[in-house]
Short mmCIF file of N, CA and C in Angstrom, two decimals:
data_model
loop_
_atom_site.label_atom_id
_atom_site.label_comp_id
_atom_site.label_asym_id
_atom_site.label_seq_id
_atom_site.Cartn_x
_atom_site.Cartn_y
_atom_site.Cartn_z
N MET A 794 -6.21 210.66 13.95
CA MET A 794 -5.64 210.94 15.26
C MET A 794 -5.83 209.75 16.21
N LEU A 795 -7.09 209.28 16.35
CA LEU A 795 -7.36 208.14 17.23
C LEU A 795 -6.63 206.90 16.73
N ALA A 796 -6.68 206.66 15.42
CA ALA A 796 -6.03 205.48 14.86
C ALA A 796 -4.53 205.52 15.07
N ALA A 797 -3.94 206.73 14.99
CA ALA A 797 -2.49 206.86 15.18
C ALA A 797 -2.11 206.62 16.63
N ARG A 798 -2.92 207.13 17.56
CA ARG A 798 -2.62 206.98 18.98
C ARG A 798 -2.92 205.58 19.49
N HIS A 799 -3.94 204.95 18.90
CA HIS A 799 -4.36 203.63 19.37
C HIS A 799 -4.53 202.69 18.18
N PRO A 800 -3.43 202.21 17.62
CA PRO A 800 -3.51 201.34 16.44
C PRO A 800 -4.25 200.03 16.68
N ASP A 801 -4.42 199.67 17.95
CA ASP A 801 -5.12 198.43 18.25
C ASP A 801 -6.65 198.59 18.19
N VAL A 802 -7.12 199.85 18.09
CA VAL A 802 -8.56 200.11 18.03
C VAL A 802 -9.02 200.09 16.58
N ASP A 803 -10.10 199.38 16.31
CA ASP A 803 -10.64 199.30 14.95
C ASP A 803 -11.42 200.59 14.67
N THR A 804 -10.95 201.37 13.69
CA THR A 804 -11.61 202.63 13.34
C THR A 804 -12.04 202.62 11.88
N ASP A 805 -13.03 203.45 11.57
CA ASP A 805 -13.51 203.61 10.20
C ASP A 805 -13.57 205.11 9.93
N ALA A 806 -12.58 205.62 9.23
CA ALA A 806 -12.47 207.06 8.99
C ALA A 806 -13.40 207.55 7.89
N SER A 807 -14.16 206.66 7.28
CA SER A 807 -14.98 207.06 6.14
C SER A 807 -16.43 207.37 6.52
N VAL A 808 -16.77 207.25 7.81
CA VAL A 808 -18.16 207.46 8.21
C VAL A 808 -18.28 208.58 9.23
N LEU A 809 -19.52 209.08 9.39
CA LEU A 809 -19.79 210.17 10.32
C LEU A 809 -19.87 209.66 11.76
N TYR A 810 -20.66 208.61 11.97
CA TYR A 810 -20.79 208.03 13.30
C TYR A 810 -21.22 206.57 13.15
N ILE A 811 -21.01 205.83 14.23
CA ILE A 811 -21.40 204.41 14.24
C ILE A 811 -22.21 204.16 15.50
N ASP A 812 -23.37 203.54 15.32
CA ASP A 812 -24.25 203.20 16.44
C ASP A 812 -24.19 201.70 16.65
N HIS A 813 -23.54 201.29 17.75
CA HIS A 813 -23.43 199.87 18.06
C HIS A 813 -24.57 199.40 18.95
N GLY A 814 -25.52 200.29 19.21
CA GLY A 814 -26.64 199.94 20.09
C GLY A 814 -26.42 200.45 21.49
N ASP A 815 -25.35 199.99 22.15
CA ASP A 815 -25.05 200.47 23.50
C ASP A 815 -23.94 201.51 23.51
N VAL A 816 -23.24 201.67 22.39
CA VAL A 816 -22.18 202.66 22.28
C VAL A 816 -22.35 203.41 20.96
N LEU A 817 -22.24 204.74 21.02
CA LEU A 817 -22.36 205.57 19.83
C LEU A 817 -21.11 206.42 19.74
N THR A 818 -20.37 206.28 18.62
CA THR A 818 -19.14 207.05 18.45
C THR A 818 -19.25 207.91 17.21
N SER A 819 -18.55 209.06 17.21
CA SER A 819 -18.60 209.96 16.06
C SER A 819 -17.20 210.37 15.64
N ALA A 820 -17.12 210.93 14.43
CA ALA A 820 -15.82 211.27 13.85
C ALA A 820 -15.24 212.56 14.42
N GLY A 821 -16.07 213.47 14.86
CA GLY A 821 -15.57 214.75 15.36
C GLY A 821 -16.71 215.62 15.86
N THR A 822 -16.46 216.91 16.00
CA THR A 822 -17.45 217.82 16.58
C THR A 822 -18.73 217.88 15.77
N ALA A 823 -18.61 218.14 14.46
CA ALA A 823 -19.81 218.23 13.62
C ALA A 823 -20.52 216.88 13.56
N SER A 824 -19.75 215.81 13.47
CA SER A 824 -20.35 214.48 13.42
C SER A 824 -21.03 214.12 14.74
N ALA A 825 -20.55 214.70 15.84
CA ALA A 825 -21.19 214.45 17.14
C ALA A 825 -22.59 215.02 17.15
N ILE A 826 -22.79 216.15 16.47
CA ILE A 826 -24.14 216.72 16.35
C ILE A 826 -25.04 215.76 15.58
N ASP A 827 -24.49 215.19 14.49
CA ASP A 827 -25.26 214.21 13.73
C ASP A 827 -25.61 213.01 14.60
N ALA A 828 -24.67 212.56 15.40
CA ALA A 828 -24.91 211.42 16.28
C ALA A 828 -25.99 211.75 17.31
N CYS A 829 -25.94 212.97 17.86
CA CYS A 829 -26.96 213.39 18.84
C CYS A 829 -28.34 213.47 18.19
N LEU A 830 -28.41 214.00 16.96
CA LEU A 830 -29.68 214.05 16.25
C LEU A 830 -30.20 212.64 15.96
N HIS A 831 -29.27 211.73 15.68
CA HIS A 831 -29.65 210.32 15.49
C HIS A 831 -30.29 209.77 16.77
N LEU A 832 -29.72 210.11 17.92
CA LEU A 832 -30.30 209.67 19.20
C LEU A 832 -31.69 210.25 19.41
N VAL A 833 -31.83 211.55 19.16
CA VAL A 833 -33.14 212.20 19.32
C VAL A 833 -34.15 211.53 18.39
N ARG A 834 -33.75 211.29 17.15
CA ARG A 834 -34.65 210.68 16.16
C ARG A 834 -35.07 209.28 16.59
N SER A 835 -34.13 208.50 17.08
CA SER A 835 -34.44 207.12 17.45
C SER A 835 -35.26 207.03 18.72
N ARG A 836 -35.15 208.03 19.61
CA ARG A 836 -35.91 208.01 20.87
C ARG A 836 -37.22 208.80 20.80
N LEU A 837 -37.22 209.92 20.07
CA LEU A 837 -38.37 210.82 20.09
C LEU A 837 -39.05 211.02 18.74
N GLY A 838 -38.44 210.51 17.67
CA GLY A 838 -39.06 210.62 16.36
C GLY A 838 -38.45 211.69 15.47
N ALA A 839 -38.80 211.61 14.18
CA ALA A 839 -38.22 212.51 13.18
C ALA A 839 -38.62 213.96 13.40
N ALA A 840 -39.86 214.20 13.82
CA ALA A 840 -40.32 215.58 14.00
C ALA A 840 -39.50 216.30 15.08
N ALA A 841 -39.24 215.60 16.18
CA ALA A 841 -38.44 216.19 17.26
C ALA A 841 -37.02 216.47 16.79
N ALA A 842 -36.43 215.51 16.07
CA ALA A 842 -35.07 215.70 15.57
C ALA A 842 -35.01 216.86 14.58
N ASN A 843 -36.03 216.99 13.74
CA ASN A 843 -36.06 218.09 12.77
C ASN A 843 -36.17 219.44 13.47
N ARG A 844 -36.95 219.51 14.55
CA ARG A 844 -37.06 220.77 15.31
C ARG A 844 -35.71 221.15 15.92
N VAL A 845 -35.03 220.17 16.50
CA VAL A 845 -33.71 220.42 17.09
C VAL A 845 -32.74 220.88 16.01
N ALA A 846 -32.76 220.20 14.87
CA ALA A 846 -31.85 220.56 13.77
C ALA A 846 -32.10 221.98 13.29
N ARG A 847 -33.39 222.36 13.19
CA ARG A 847 -33.70 223.73 12.76
C ARG A 847 -33.16 224.74 13.76
N ASN A 848 -33.29 224.46 15.04
CA ASN A 848 -32.78 225.37 16.07
C ASN A 848 -31.26 225.48 16.03
N LEU A 849 -30.60 224.39 15.65
CA LEU A 849 -29.14 224.39 15.55
C LEU A 849 -28.64 224.92 14.22
N GLY A 850 -29.54 224.99 13.24
CA GLY A 850 -29.15 225.44 11.92
C GLY A 850 -28.30 224.42 11.17
N VAL A 851 -28.62 223.13 11.36
CA VAL A 851 -27.85 222.07 10.69
C VAL A 851 -28.80 221.19 9.89
N ALA A 852 -28.22 220.35 9.02
CA ALA A 852 -29.01 219.40 8.25
C ALA A 852 -29.72 218.45 9.21
N PRO A 853 -31.00 218.17 8.98
CA PRO A 853 -31.76 217.34 9.92
C PRO A 853 -31.36 215.88 9.97
N HIS A 854 -30.76 215.35 8.89
CA HIS A 854 -30.48 213.92 8.92
C HIS A 854 -29.32 213.57 8.01
N ARG A 855 -28.23 213.13 8.63
CA ARG A 855 -27.12 212.56 7.86
C ARG A 855 -26.87 211.18 8.42
N GLU A 856 -26.97 210.17 7.56
CA GLU A 856 -26.79 208.79 8.01
C GLU A 856 -25.38 208.59 8.56
N GLY A 857 -25.27 207.79 9.59
CA GLY A 857 -23.96 207.54 10.19
C GLY A 857 -22.99 206.89 9.24
N GLY A 858 -23.49 206.02 8.36
CA GLY A 858 -22.61 205.29 7.48
C GLY A 858 -22.21 206.02 6.23
N GLN A 859 -22.68 207.26 6.05
CA GLN A 859 -22.33 207.95 4.82
C GLN A 859 -20.97 208.60 4.92
N ALA A 860 -20.43 208.95 3.79
CA ALA A 860 -19.11 209.56 3.76
C ALA A 860 -19.13 210.90 4.48
N GLN A 861 -17.95 211.33 4.92
CA GLN A 861 -17.87 212.57 5.69
C GLN A 861 -17.83 213.78 4.76
N TYR A 862 -18.99 214.21 4.35
CA TYR A 862 -19.13 215.44 3.59
C TYR A 862 -20.29 216.18 4.19
N ILE A 863 -20.41 217.45 3.91
CA ILE A 863 -21.53 218.24 4.42
C ILE A 863 -22.70 218.07 3.48
N GLU A 864 -23.68 217.32 3.92
CA GLU A 864 -24.87 217.13 3.10
C GLU A 864 -25.88 218.20 3.46
N ARG A 865 -26.37 218.89 2.47
CA ARG A 865 -27.42 219.88 2.67
C ARG A 865 -28.58 219.47 1.78
N PRO A 866 -29.61 218.82 2.36
CA PRO A 866 -30.72 218.36 1.54
C PRO A 866 -31.30 219.47 0.67
N LEU A 867 -31.32 220.69 1.17
CA LEU A 867 -31.73 221.83 0.37
C LEU A 867 -30.66 222.90 0.49
N PRO A 868 -29.71 222.95 -0.44
CA PRO A 868 -28.65 223.94 -0.36
C PRO A 868 -29.23 225.34 -0.40
N PRO A 869 -28.45 226.35 0.06
CA PRO A 869 -28.93 227.72 0.00
C PRO A 869 -29.40 228.04 -1.42
N HIS A 870 -30.60 228.62 -1.52
CA HIS A 870 -31.21 228.84 -2.83
C HIS A 870 -30.40 229.80 -3.68
N SER A 871 -30.24 229.40 -4.91
CA SER A 871 -29.59 230.26 -5.90
C SER A 871 -30.39 230.14 -7.17
N SER A 872 -30.79 231.25 -7.74
CA SER A 872 -31.66 231.22 -8.90
C SER A 872 -31.01 230.53 -10.09
N ASP A 873 -29.67 230.49 -10.10
CA ASP A 873 -29.00 229.86 -11.23
C ASP A 873 -28.46 228.47 -10.88
N ASP A 874 -28.92 227.88 -9.77
CA ASP A 874 -28.48 226.55 -9.37
C ASP A 874 -29.57 225.54 -9.71
N PRO A 875 -29.42 224.79 -10.79
CA PRO A 875 -30.47 223.85 -11.19
C PRO A 875 -30.67 222.71 -10.20
N ILE A 876 -29.63 222.33 -9.47
CA ILE A 876 -29.78 221.23 -8.51
C ILE A 876 -30.68 221.65 -7.35
N THR A 877 -30.51 222.87 -6.86
CA THR A 877 -31.39 223.37 -5.80
C THR A 877 -32.84 223.34 -6.27
N GLU A 878 -33.06 223.78 -7.48
CA GLU A 878 -34.42 223.79 -8.02
C GLU A 878 -34.98 222.38 -8.13
N VAL A 879 -34.14 221.43 -8.52
CA VAL A 879 -34.58 220.03 -8.63
C VAL A 879 -34.94 219.47 -7.26
N LEU A 880 -34.13 219.76 -6.25
CA LEU A 880 -34.41 219.26 -4.91
C LEU A 880 -35.75 219.80 -4.40
N GLU A 881 -35.97 221.07 -4.58
CA GLU A 881 -37.22 221.67 -4.14
C GLU A 881 -38.40 221.09 -4.91
N TRP A 882 -38.22 220.91 -6.21
CA TRP A 882 -39.28 220.34 -7.05
C TRP A 882 -39.57 218.91 -6.64
N ALA A 883 -38.53 218.12 -6.42
CA ALA A 883 -38.72 216.72 -6.06
C ALA A 883 -39.47 216.57 -4.74
N LEU A 884 -39.18 217.42 -3.77
CA LEU A 884 -39.88 217.35 -2.49
C LEU A 884 -41.37 217.62 -2.64
N ARG A 885 -41.74 218.37 -3.66
CA ARG A 885 -43.17 218.65 -3.90
C ARG A 885 -43.83 217.55 -4.73
N HIS A 886 -43.03 216.62 -5.27
CA HIS A 886 -43.57 215.58 -6.14
C HIS A 886 -43.16 214.17 -5.71
N LEU A 887 -43.00 213.96 -4.40
CA LEU A 887 -42.54 212.66 -3.92
C LEU A 887 -43.47 211.51 -4.29
N ALA A 888 -44.77 211.80 -4.45
CA ALA A 888 -45.73 210.74 -4.76
C ALA A 888 -45.61 210.26 -6.20
N GLU A 889 -44.90 211.00 -7.02
CA GLU A 889 -44.79 210.68 -8.44
C GLU A 889 -43.49 209.91 -8.73
N PRO A 890 -43.43 209.24 -9.88
CA PRO A 890 -42.18 208.58 -10.26
C PRO A 890 -41.08 209.63 -10.43
N LEU A 891 -39.94 209.41 -9.77
CA LEU A 891 -38.83 210.37 -9.83
C LEU A 891 -37.59 209.66 -10.36
N THR A 892 -37.62 209.36 -11.63
CA THR A 892 -36.48 208.71 -12.26
C THR A 892 -35.37 209.73 -12.48
N VAL A 893 -34.17 209.23 -12.70
CA VAL A 893 -33.05 210.11 -13.01
C VAL A 893 -33.35 210.93 -14.26
N GLU A 894 -33.96 210.28 -15.24
CA GLU A 894 -34.28 210.97 -16.48
C GLU A 894 -35.24 212.13 -16.22
N ARG A 895 -36.24 211.91 -15.39
CA ARG A 895 -37.20 212.98 -15.11
C ARG A 895 -36.54 214.12 -14.35
N LEU A 896 -35.74 213.79 -13.35
CA LEU A 896 -35.05 214.82 -12.58
C LEU A 896 -34.07 215.60 -13.46
N ALA A 897 -33.37 214.89 -14.32
CA ALA A 897 -32.44 215.56 -15.24
C ALA A 897 -33.20 216.49 -16.17
N GLY A 898 -34.40 216.08 -16.57
CA GLY A 898 -35.22 216.94 -17.41
C GLY A 898 -35.63 218.22 -16.71
N VAL A 899 -35.97 218.11 -15.43
CA VAL A 899 -36.32 219.30 -14.65
C VAL A 899 -35.12 220.25 -14.58
N ALA A 900 -33.92 219.67 -14.49
CA ALA A 900 -32.70 220.47 -14.41
C ALA A 900 -32.21 220.94 -15.78
N HIS A 901 -32.85 220.44 -16.85
CA HIS A 901 -32.43 220.77 -18.22
C HIS A 901 -30.98 220.35 -18.44
N MET A 902 -30.66 219.13 -17.99
CA MET A 902 -29.32 218.59 -18.15
C MET A 902 -29.39 217.20 -18.78
N SER A 903 -28.29 216.77 -19.33
CA SER A 903 -28.20 215.39 -19.78
C SER A 903 -28.14 214.50 -18.54
N ARG A 904 -28.46 213.23 -18.70
CA ARG A 904 -28.46 212.29 -17.58
C ARG A 904 -27.10 212.26 -16.90
N ARG A 905 -26.04 212.11 -17.68
CA ARG A 905 -24.70 212.00 -17.11
C ARG A 905 -24.28 213.27 -16.39
N THR A 906 -24.52 214.42 -17.00
CA THR A 906 -24.16 215.70 -16.38
C THR A 906 -24.94 215.91 -15.09
N PHE A 907 -26.23 215.55 -15.13
CA PHE A 907 -27.08 215.72 -13.96
C PHE A 907 -26.59 214.87 -12.78
N ILE A 908 -26.30 213.60 -13.04
CA ILE A 908 -25.84 212.72 -11.97
C ILE A 908 -24.56 213.26 -11.34
N ARG A 909 -23.65 213.72 -12.17
CA ARG A 909 -22.39 214.27 -11.67
C ARG A 909 -22.64 215.52 -10.81
N ALA A 910 -23.48 216.43 -11.30
CA ALA A 910 -23.78 217.66 -10.57
C ALA A 910 -24.55 217.38 -9.29
N PHE A 911 -25.47 216.41 -9.36
CA PHE A 911 -26.27 216.06 -8.19
C PHE A 911 -25.39 215.51 -7.08
N GLN A 912 -24.50 214.60 -7.42
CA GLN A 912 -23.62 214.01 -6.41
C GLN A 912 -22.65 215.05 -5.84
N ALA A 913 -22.21 215.98 -6.67
CA ALA A 913 -21.32 217.03 -6.17
C ALA A 913 -22.05 217.92 -5.18
N SER A 914 -23.35 218.13 -5.39
CA SER A 914 -24.12 219.02 -4.52
C SER A 914 -24.60 218.34 -3.25
N THR A 915 -25.02 217.07 -3.35
CA THR A 915 -25.62 216.38 -2.20
C THR A 915 -24.75 215.31 -1.58
N GLY A 916 -23.77 214.80 -2.36
CA GLY A 916 -22.91 213.74 -1.85
C GLY A 916 -23.45 212.34 -2.06
N VAL A 917 -24.65 212.24 -2.62
CA VAL A 917 -25.26 210.92 -2.87
C VAL A 917 -25.86 210.89 -4.26
N THR A 918 -26.24 209.70 -4.70
CA THR A 918 -26.90 209.58 -6.00
C THR A 918 -28.34 210.07 -5.90
N PRO A 919 -28.94 210.42 -7.03
CA PRO A 919 -30.35 210.83 -7.00
C PRO A 919 -31.26 209.78 -6.36
N ALA A 920 -31.04 208.51 -6.68
CA ALA A 920 -31.90 207.45 -6.14
C ALA A 920 -31.81 207.37 -4.62
N VAL A 921 -30.59 207.48 -4.09
CA VAL A 921 -30.42 207.44 -2.63
C VAL A 921 -31.09 208.64 -1.98
N TRP A 922 -30.90 209.82 -2.55
CA TRP A 922 -31.50 211.04 -1.98
C TRP A 922 -33.02 210.96 -1.99
N VAL A 923 -33.59 210.53 -3.12
CA VAL A 923 -35.05 210.43 -3.22
C VAL A 923 -35.58 209.44 -2.19
N LYS A 924 -34.93 208.31 -2.05
CA LYS A 924 -35.40 207.31 -1.09
C LYS A 924 -35.36 207.85 0.33
N ARG A 925 -34.30 208.58 0.67
CA ARG A 925 -34.22 209.16 2.02
C ARG A 925 -35.33 210.16 2.27
N GLN A 926 -35.63 210.98 1.25
CA GLN A 926 -36.70 211.97 1.42
C GLN A 926 -38.05 211.27 1.57
N ARG A 927 -38.26 210.20 0.81
CA ARG A 927 -39.52 209.46 0.92
C ARG A 927 -39.65 208.80 2.29
N LEU A 928 -38.56 208.27 2.79
CA LEU A 928 -38.61 207.66 4.12
C LEU A 928 -38.84 208.71 5.20
N ASP A 929 -38.21 209.87 5.08
CA ASP A 929 -38.44 210.94 6.06
C ASP A 929 -39.88 211.42 6.01
N GLU A 930 -40.44 211.54 4.79
CA GLU A 930 -41.84 211.96 4.68
C GLU A 930 -42.76 210.88 5.24
N ALA A 931 -42.43 209.62 5.03
CA ALA A 931 -43.23 208.54 5.59
C ALA A 931 -43.24 208.61 7.11
N ARG A 932 -42.08 208.86 7.70
CA ARG A 932 -42.03 208.99 9.17
C ARG A 932 -42.88 210.17 9.64
N ARG A 933 -42.79 211.30 8.92
CA ARG A 933 -43.58 212.46 9.30
C ARG A 933 -45.07 212.15 9.26
N LEU A 934 -45.50 211.49 8.20
CA LEU A 934 -46.92 211.15 8.07
C LEU A 934 -47.36 210.14 9.11
N LEU A 935 -46.50 209.17 9.42
CA LEU A 935 -46.85 208.19 10.44
C LEU A 935 -46.95 208.83 11.82
N GLU A 936 -46.12 209.83 12.07
CA GLU A 936 -46.12 210.51 13.36
C GLU A 936 -47.31 211.44 13.53
N SER A 937 -47.77 212.05 12.44
CA SER A 937 -48.68 213.19 12.59
C SER A 937 -50.03 213.06 11.90
N THR A 938 -50.30 211.96 11.18
CA THR A 938 -51.57 211.83 10.48
C THR A 938 -52.23 210.49 10.79
N GLU A 939 -53.47 210.36 10.34
CA GLU A 939 -54.22 209.12 10.50
C GLU A 939 -54.24 208.32 9.21
N LEU A 940 -53.42 208.69 8.24
CA LEU A 940 -53.39 207.96 6.98
C LEU A 940 -53.04 206.50 7.21
N SER A 941 -53.66 205.62 6.44
CA SER A 941 -53.33 204.20 6.53
C SER A 941 -51.93 203.97 5.96
N ILE A 942 -51.37 202.80 6.20
CA ILE A 942 -50.05 202.47 5.67
C ILE A 942 -50.08 202.53 4.15
N ASP A 943 -51.16 202.03 3.54
CA ASP A 943 -51.29 202.10 2.08
C ASP A 943 -51.28 203.54 1.59
N GLN A 944 -51.98 204.41 2.30
CA GLN A 944 -52.04 205.83 1.91
C GLN A 944 -50.69 206.50 2.08
N VAL A 945 -49.99 206.18 3.17
CA VAL A 945 -48.65 206.74 3.39
C VAL A 945 -47.72 206.31 2.26
N ALA A 946 -47.80 205.03 1.90
CA ALA A 946 -46.96 204.53 0.81
C ALA A 946 -47.22 205.28 -0.48
N ALA A 947 -48.50 205.53 -0.78
CA ALA A 947 -48.85 206.25 -2.01
C ALA A 947 -48.39 207.70 -1.95
N GLU A 948 -48.60 208.36 -0.81
CA GLU A 948 -48.21 209.77 -0.66
C GLU A 948 -46.71 209.97 -0.81
N CYS A 949 -45.95 208.96 -0.41
CA CYS A 949 -44.49 209.10 -0.41
C CYS A 949 -43.84 208.50 -1.66
N GLY A 950 -44.64 207.93 -2.55
CA GLY A 950 -44.09 207.42 -3.80
C GLY A 950 -43.52 206.03 -3.74
N PHE A 951 -43.90 205.24 -2.74
CA PHE A 951 -43.39 203.88 -2.65
C PHE A 951 -44.16 202.90 -3.52
N GLY A 952 -45.33 203.30 -3.97
CA GLY A 952 -46.10 202.45 -4.88
C GLY A 952 -46.97 201.44 -4.19
N SER A 953 -46.48 200.80 -3.15
CA SER A 953 -47.27 199.82 -2.41
C SER A 953 -46.81 199.78 -0.97
N SER A 954 -47.69 199.29 -0.11
CA SER A 954 -47.35 199.18 1.30
C SER A 954 -46.24 198.16 1.51
N VAL A 955 -46.18 197.16 0.64
CA VAL A 955 -45.12 196.14 0.74
C VAL A 955 -43.75 196.79 0.54
N THR A 956 -43.64 197.64 -0.47
CA THR A 956 -42.38 198.33 -0.74
C THR A 956 -42.03 199.26 0.41
N LEU A 957 -43.02 199.98 0.93
CA LEU A 957 -42.78 200.86 2.07
C LEU A 957 -42.28 200.07 3.27
N ARG A 958 -42.96 198.97 3.59
CA ARG A 958 -42.57 198.18 4.76
C ARG A 958 -41.15 197.64 4.61
N ARG A 959 -40.83 197.16 3.42
CA ARG A 959 -39.49 196.61 3.18
C ARG A 959 -38.42 197.70 3.33
N SER A 960 -38.65 198.85 2.71
CA SER A 960 -37.68 199.95 2.78
C SER A 960 -37.57 200.49 4.20
N PHE A 961 -38.71 200.60 4.89
CA PHE A 961 -38.74 201.12 6.25
C PHE A 961 -37.97 200.21 7.19
N ALA A 962 -38.21 198.90 7.07
CA ALA A 962 -37.52 197.94 7.94
C ALA A 962 -36.03 197.95 7.69
N ALA A 963 -35.62 198.06 6.43
CA ALA A 963 -34.19 198.08 6.10
C ALA A 963 -33.52 199.32 6.65
N ALA A 964 -34.23 200.45 6.63
CA ALA A 964 -33.63 201.72 7.07
C ALA A 964 -33.68 201.90 8.58
N PHE A 965 -34.78 201.48 9.21
CA PHE A 965 -35.00 201.81 10.62
C PHE A 965 -35.15 200.60 11.53
N ASP A 966 -35.07 199.41 10.98
CA ASP A 966 -35.15 198.19 11.78
C ASP A 966 -36.46 198.10 12.56
N THR A 967 -37.53 198.57 11.95
CA THR A 967 -38.86 198.47 12.56
C THR A 967 -39.88 198.59 11.45
N SER A 968 -41.14 198.28 11.76
CA SER A 968 -42.20 198.38 10.76
C SER A 968 -42.86 199.76 10.85
N PRO A 969 -43.53 200.20 9.78
CA PRO A 969 -44.27 201.47 9.85
C PRO A 969 -45.29 201.49 10.98
N SER A 970 -45.99 200.37 11.17
CA SER A 970 -47.01 200.32 12.24
C SER A 970 -46.39 200.46 13.61
N GLU A 971 -45.28 199.77 13.84
CA GLU A 971 -44.61 199.87 15.14
C GLU A 971 -44.05 201.28 15.34
N TYR A 972 -43.51 201.86 14.28
CA TYR A 972 -43.00 203.22 14.38
C TYR A 972 -44.13 204.18 14.76
N ARG A 973 -45.28 204.02 14.16
CA ARG A 973 -46.42 204.89 14.48
C ARG A 973 -46.82 204.72 15.94
N ARG A 974 -46.86 203.49 16.42
CA ARG A 974 -47.23 203.28 17.82
C ARG A 974 -46.25 203.97 18.75
N ARG A 975 -44.99 204.00 18.36
CA ARG A 975 -43.95 204.57 19.23
C ARG A 975 -43.89 206.10 19.18
N PHE A 976 -44.11 206.65 17.98
CA PHE A 976 -43.86 208.09 17.79
C PHE A 976 -45.09 208.91 17.42
N ASP A 977 -46.27 208.36 17.50
CA ASP A 977 -47.48 209.10 17.14
C ASP A 977 -47.56 210.37 17.96
N THR A 978 -47.59 211.51 17.28
CA THR A 978 -47.61 212.80 17.99
C THR A 978 -49.01 213.35 18.17
N ARG A 979 -50.01 212.65 17.67
CA ARG A 979 -51.38 213.12 17.85
C ARG A 979 -51.81 212.93 19.30
N THR A 980 -52.84 213.66 19.70
CA THR A 980 -53.31 213.55 21.08
C THR A 980 -53.93 212.18 21.30
N ALA A 981 -53.95 211.75 22.55
CA ALA A 981 -54.49 210.44 22.89
C ALA A 981 -55.94 210.32 22.43
N GLY A 982 -56.69 211.42 22.56
CA GLY A 982 -58.09 211.38 22.18
C GLY A 982 -58.27 211.14 20.70
N SER A 983 -57.43 211.73 19.88
CA SER A 983 -57.57 211.57 18.44
C SER A 983 -57.15 210.19 18.00
N ARG A 984 -56.34 209.48 18.83
CA ARG A 984 -55.89 208.17 18.47
C ARG A 984 -56.85 207.08 18.93
N ALA A 985 -57.73 207.40 19.87
CA ALA A 985 -58.62 206.40 20.44
C ALA A 985 -59.46 205.73 19.37
N GLY A 986 -59.44 204.44 19.35
CA GLY A 986 -60.26 203.70 18.42
C GLY A 986 -59.74 203.72 16.99
N ASP A 987 -58.57 204.22 16.74
CA ASP A 987 -58.02 204.27 15.39
C ASP A 987 -57.63 202.86 14.95
N PRO A 988 -58.33 202.28 13.98
CA PRO A 988 -58.06 200.90 13.59
C PRO A 988 -56.73 200.74 12.86
N ARG A 989 -56.10 201.85 12.43
CA ARG A 989 -54.86 201.74 11.67
C ARG A 989 -53.65 201.65 12.56
N ARG A 990 -53.80 201.78 13.85
CA ARG A 990 -52.67 201.74 14.75
C ARG A 990 -52.27 200.34 14.97
#
């Protein structure tokens, strides 16, 4: 619609929203909610955005650059849906190696069948989904615990603090330490003298 009315405007119909820093645009009504949650997350942290998302009954995090599909990190539970079971299982085992082969094994599927079913359910590859969950868990731990960066990396399955820092910077354009300083939800008293800040 916008592209048809204003052919001189550069548009990208394949994404949910685009954050230019000073201007944030979205594809439509549902995507505007994603854009608003992105604003809450970037200003107040992942925990605040997740609370808002729960109150709205929407997915807590859809990247602006992803394709326009409805991503449900945990689809409505169905006892005969192996992908739902895999997602729930993976969230409980983020600290462990989560290869495609291992996830396919949990689903009792071949690798190829699993990848196809996983992408149909979530809209992304298993590797992308796992990385997003690990990054979200890292943010939660940085916001709400006193764990060191090394401990956060281990808890989230990054293997090393170097890998966590690299992935965190690529995803959020900041370091884990800086993110903690900005979004630490613990009381001021509990943070006093914390050498990990």
